[in-house]
Tab-separated table of N, CA, C and O in Angstrom:
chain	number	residue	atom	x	y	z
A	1360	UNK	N	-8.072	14.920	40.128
A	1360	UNK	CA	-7.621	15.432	38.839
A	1360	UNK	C	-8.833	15.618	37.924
A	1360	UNK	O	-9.663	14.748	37.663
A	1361	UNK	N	-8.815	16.968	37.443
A	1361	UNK	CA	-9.964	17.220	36.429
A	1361	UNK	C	-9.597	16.396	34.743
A	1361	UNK	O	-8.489	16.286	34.220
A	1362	UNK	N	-10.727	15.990	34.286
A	1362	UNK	CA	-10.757	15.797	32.986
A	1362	UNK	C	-11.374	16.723	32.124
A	1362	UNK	O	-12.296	17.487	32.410
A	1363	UNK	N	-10.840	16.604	31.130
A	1363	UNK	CA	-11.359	17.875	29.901
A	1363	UNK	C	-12.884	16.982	29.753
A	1363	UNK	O	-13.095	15.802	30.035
A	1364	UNK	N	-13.673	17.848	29.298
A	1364	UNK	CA	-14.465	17.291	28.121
A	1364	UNK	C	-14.575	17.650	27.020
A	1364	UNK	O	-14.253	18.806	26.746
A	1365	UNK	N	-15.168	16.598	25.816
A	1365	UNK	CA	-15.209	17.162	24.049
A	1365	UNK	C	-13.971	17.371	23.952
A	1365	UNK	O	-13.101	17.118	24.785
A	1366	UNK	N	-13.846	17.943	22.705
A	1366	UNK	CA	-12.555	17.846	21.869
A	1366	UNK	C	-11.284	18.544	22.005
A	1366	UNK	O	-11.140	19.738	21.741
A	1367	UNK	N	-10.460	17.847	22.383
A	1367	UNK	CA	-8.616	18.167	22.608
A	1367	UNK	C	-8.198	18.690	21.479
A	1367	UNK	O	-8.761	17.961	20.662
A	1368	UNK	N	-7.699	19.324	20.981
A	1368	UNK	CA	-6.899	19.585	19.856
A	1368	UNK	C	-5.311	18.952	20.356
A	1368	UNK	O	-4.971	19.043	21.536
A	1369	UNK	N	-4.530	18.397	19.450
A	1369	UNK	CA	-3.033	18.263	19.651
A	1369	UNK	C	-2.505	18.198	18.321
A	1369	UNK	O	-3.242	18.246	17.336
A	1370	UNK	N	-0.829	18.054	18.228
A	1370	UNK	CA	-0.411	18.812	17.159
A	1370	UNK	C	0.708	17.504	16.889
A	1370	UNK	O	1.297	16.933	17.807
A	1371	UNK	N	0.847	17.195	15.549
A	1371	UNK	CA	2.085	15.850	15.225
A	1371	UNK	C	2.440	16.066	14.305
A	1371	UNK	O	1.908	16.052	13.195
A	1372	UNK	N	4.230	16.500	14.919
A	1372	UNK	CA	5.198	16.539	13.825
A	1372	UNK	C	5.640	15.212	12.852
A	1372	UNK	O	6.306	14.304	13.351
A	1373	UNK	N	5.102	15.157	11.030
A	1373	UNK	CA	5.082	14.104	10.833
A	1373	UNK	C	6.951	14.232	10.159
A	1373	UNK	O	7.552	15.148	9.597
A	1374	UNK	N	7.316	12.984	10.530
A	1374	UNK	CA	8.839	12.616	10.452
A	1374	UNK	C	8.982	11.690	9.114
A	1374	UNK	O	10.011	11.610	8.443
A	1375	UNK	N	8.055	11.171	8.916
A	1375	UNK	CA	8.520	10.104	7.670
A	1375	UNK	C	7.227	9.610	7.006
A	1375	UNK	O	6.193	9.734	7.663
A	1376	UNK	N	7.156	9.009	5.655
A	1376	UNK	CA	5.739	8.543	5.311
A	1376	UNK	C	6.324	7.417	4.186
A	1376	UNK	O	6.871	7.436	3.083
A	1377	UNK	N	5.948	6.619	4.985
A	1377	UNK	CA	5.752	5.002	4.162
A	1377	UNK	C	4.477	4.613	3.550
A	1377	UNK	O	3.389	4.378	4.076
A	1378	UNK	N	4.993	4.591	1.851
A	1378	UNK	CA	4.129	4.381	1.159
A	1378	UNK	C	3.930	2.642	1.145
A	1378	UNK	O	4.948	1.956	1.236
A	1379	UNK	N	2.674	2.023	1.036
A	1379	UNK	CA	2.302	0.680	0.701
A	1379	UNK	C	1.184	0.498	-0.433
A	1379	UNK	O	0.292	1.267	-0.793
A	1380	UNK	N	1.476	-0.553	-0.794
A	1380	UNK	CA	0.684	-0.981	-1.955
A	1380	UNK	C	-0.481	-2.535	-1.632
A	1380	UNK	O	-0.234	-3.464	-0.865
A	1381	UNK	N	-1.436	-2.399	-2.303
A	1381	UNK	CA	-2.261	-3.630	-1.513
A	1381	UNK	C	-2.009	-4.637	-3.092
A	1381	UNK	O	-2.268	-4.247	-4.231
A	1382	UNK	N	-1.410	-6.058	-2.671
A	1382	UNK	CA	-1.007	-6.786	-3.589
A	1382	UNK	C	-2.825	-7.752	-4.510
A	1382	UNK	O	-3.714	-8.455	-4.029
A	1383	UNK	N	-2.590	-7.298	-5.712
A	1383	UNK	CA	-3.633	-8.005	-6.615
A	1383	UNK	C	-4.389	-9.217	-5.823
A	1383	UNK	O	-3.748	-10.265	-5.899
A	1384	UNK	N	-5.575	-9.313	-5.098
A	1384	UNK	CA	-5.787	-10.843	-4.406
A	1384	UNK	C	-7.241	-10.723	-4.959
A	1384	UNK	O	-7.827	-9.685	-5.267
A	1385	UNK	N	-7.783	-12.251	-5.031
A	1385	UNK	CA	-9.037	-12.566	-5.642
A	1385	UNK	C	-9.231	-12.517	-7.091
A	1385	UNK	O	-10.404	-12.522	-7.465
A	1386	UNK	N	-8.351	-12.473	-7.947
A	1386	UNK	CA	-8.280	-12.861	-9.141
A	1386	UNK	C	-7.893	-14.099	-10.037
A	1386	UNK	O	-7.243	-15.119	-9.809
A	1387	UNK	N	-8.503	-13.640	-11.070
A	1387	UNK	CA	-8.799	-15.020	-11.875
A	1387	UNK	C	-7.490	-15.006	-13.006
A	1387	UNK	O	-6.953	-13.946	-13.328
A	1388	UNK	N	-7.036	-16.412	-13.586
A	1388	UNK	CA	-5.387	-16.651	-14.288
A	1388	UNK	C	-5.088	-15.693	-15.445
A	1388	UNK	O	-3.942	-15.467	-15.836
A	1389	UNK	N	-6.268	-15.106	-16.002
A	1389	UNK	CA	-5.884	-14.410	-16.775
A	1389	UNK	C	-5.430	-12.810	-16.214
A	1389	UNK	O	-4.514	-12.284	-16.845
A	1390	UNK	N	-5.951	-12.136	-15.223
A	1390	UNK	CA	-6.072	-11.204	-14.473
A	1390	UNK	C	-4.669	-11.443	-14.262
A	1390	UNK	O	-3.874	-10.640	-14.750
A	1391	UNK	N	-4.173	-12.612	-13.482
A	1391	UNK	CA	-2.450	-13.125	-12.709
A	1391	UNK	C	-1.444	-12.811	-13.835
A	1391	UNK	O	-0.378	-12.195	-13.831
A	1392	UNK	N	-2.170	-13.470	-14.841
A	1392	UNK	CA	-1.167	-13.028	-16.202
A	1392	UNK	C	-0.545	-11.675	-16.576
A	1392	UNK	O	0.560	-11.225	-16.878
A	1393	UNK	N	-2.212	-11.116	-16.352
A	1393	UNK	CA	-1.785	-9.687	-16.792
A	1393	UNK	C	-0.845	-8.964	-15.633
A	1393	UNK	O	0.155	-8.265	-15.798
A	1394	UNK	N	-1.518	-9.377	-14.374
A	1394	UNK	CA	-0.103	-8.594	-13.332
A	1394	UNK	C	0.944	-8.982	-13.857
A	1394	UNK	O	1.413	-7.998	-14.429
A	1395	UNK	N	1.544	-9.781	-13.989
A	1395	UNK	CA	2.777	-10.357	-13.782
A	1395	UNK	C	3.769	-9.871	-14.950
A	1395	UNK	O	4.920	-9.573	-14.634
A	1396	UNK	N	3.349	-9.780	-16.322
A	1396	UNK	CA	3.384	-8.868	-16.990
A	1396	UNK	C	3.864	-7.706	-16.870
A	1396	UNK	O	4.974	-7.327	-17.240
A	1397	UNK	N	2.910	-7.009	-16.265
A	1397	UNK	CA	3.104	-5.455	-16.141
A	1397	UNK	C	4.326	-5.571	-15.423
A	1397	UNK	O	5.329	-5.126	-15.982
A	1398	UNK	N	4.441	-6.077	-14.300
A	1398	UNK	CA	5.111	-5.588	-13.001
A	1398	UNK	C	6.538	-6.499	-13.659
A	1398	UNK	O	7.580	-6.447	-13.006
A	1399	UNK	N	6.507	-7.185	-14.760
A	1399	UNK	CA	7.954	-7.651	-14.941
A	1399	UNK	C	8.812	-6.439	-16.292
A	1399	UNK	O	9.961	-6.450	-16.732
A	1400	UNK	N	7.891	-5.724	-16.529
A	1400	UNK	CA	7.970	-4.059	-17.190
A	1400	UNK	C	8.868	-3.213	-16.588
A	1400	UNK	O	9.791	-2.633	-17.159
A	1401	UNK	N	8.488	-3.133	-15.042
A	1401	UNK	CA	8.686	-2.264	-14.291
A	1401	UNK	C	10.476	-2.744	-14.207
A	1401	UNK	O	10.976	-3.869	-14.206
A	1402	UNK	N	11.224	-1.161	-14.130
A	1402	UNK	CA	12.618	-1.156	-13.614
A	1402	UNK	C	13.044	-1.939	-12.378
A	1402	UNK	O	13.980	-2.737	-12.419
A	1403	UNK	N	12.397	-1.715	-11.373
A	1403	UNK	CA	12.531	-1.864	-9.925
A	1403	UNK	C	12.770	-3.190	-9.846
A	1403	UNK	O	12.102	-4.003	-10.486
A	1404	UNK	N	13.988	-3.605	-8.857
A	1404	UNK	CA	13.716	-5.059	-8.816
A	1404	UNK	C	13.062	-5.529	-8.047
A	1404	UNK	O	12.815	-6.733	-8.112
A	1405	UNK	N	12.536	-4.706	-7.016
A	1405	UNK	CA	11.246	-5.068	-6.238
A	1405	UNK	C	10.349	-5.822	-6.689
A	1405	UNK	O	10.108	-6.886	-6.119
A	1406	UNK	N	9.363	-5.255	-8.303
A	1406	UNK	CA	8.474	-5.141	-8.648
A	1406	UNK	C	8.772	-6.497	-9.904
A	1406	UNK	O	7.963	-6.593	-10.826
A	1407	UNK	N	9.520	-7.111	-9.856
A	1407	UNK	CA	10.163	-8.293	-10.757
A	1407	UNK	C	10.026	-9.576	-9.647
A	1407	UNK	O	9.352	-10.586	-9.848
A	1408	UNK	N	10.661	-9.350	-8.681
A	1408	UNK	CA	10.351	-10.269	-7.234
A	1408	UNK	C	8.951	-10.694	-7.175
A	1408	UNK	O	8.618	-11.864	-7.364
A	1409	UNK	N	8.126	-9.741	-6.912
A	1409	UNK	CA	6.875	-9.961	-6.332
A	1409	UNK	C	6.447	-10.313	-8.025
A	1409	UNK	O	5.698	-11.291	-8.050
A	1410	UNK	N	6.608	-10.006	-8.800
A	1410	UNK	CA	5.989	-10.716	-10.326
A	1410	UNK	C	6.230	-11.827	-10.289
A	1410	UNK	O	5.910	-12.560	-11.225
């Protein structure tokens, strides 16, 4: 069986896209304050949880 060499092209039907968020880490109590704050602002009850 032969192998190609260099570059394949191929093609991907995208179906869905999950957004993520990287959670506040390495901060100092006043920084915690201020997240917690904001994100208890927010509608979402997601964003009240993780506050």
């Amino acid at each position: 069986m032969l192998q190609s060499r260099g570059i394949v092209a191929f093609e991907i039907n995208i179906t869905a896209i999950e957004a993520t968020k990287k959670l506040s880490q390495n901060r100092d109590t006043k920084n915690y304050q201020n997240i917690i704050l904001e994100l208890e602002k927010k509608v979402q009850p997601e964003a009240i949880v993780i506050a």
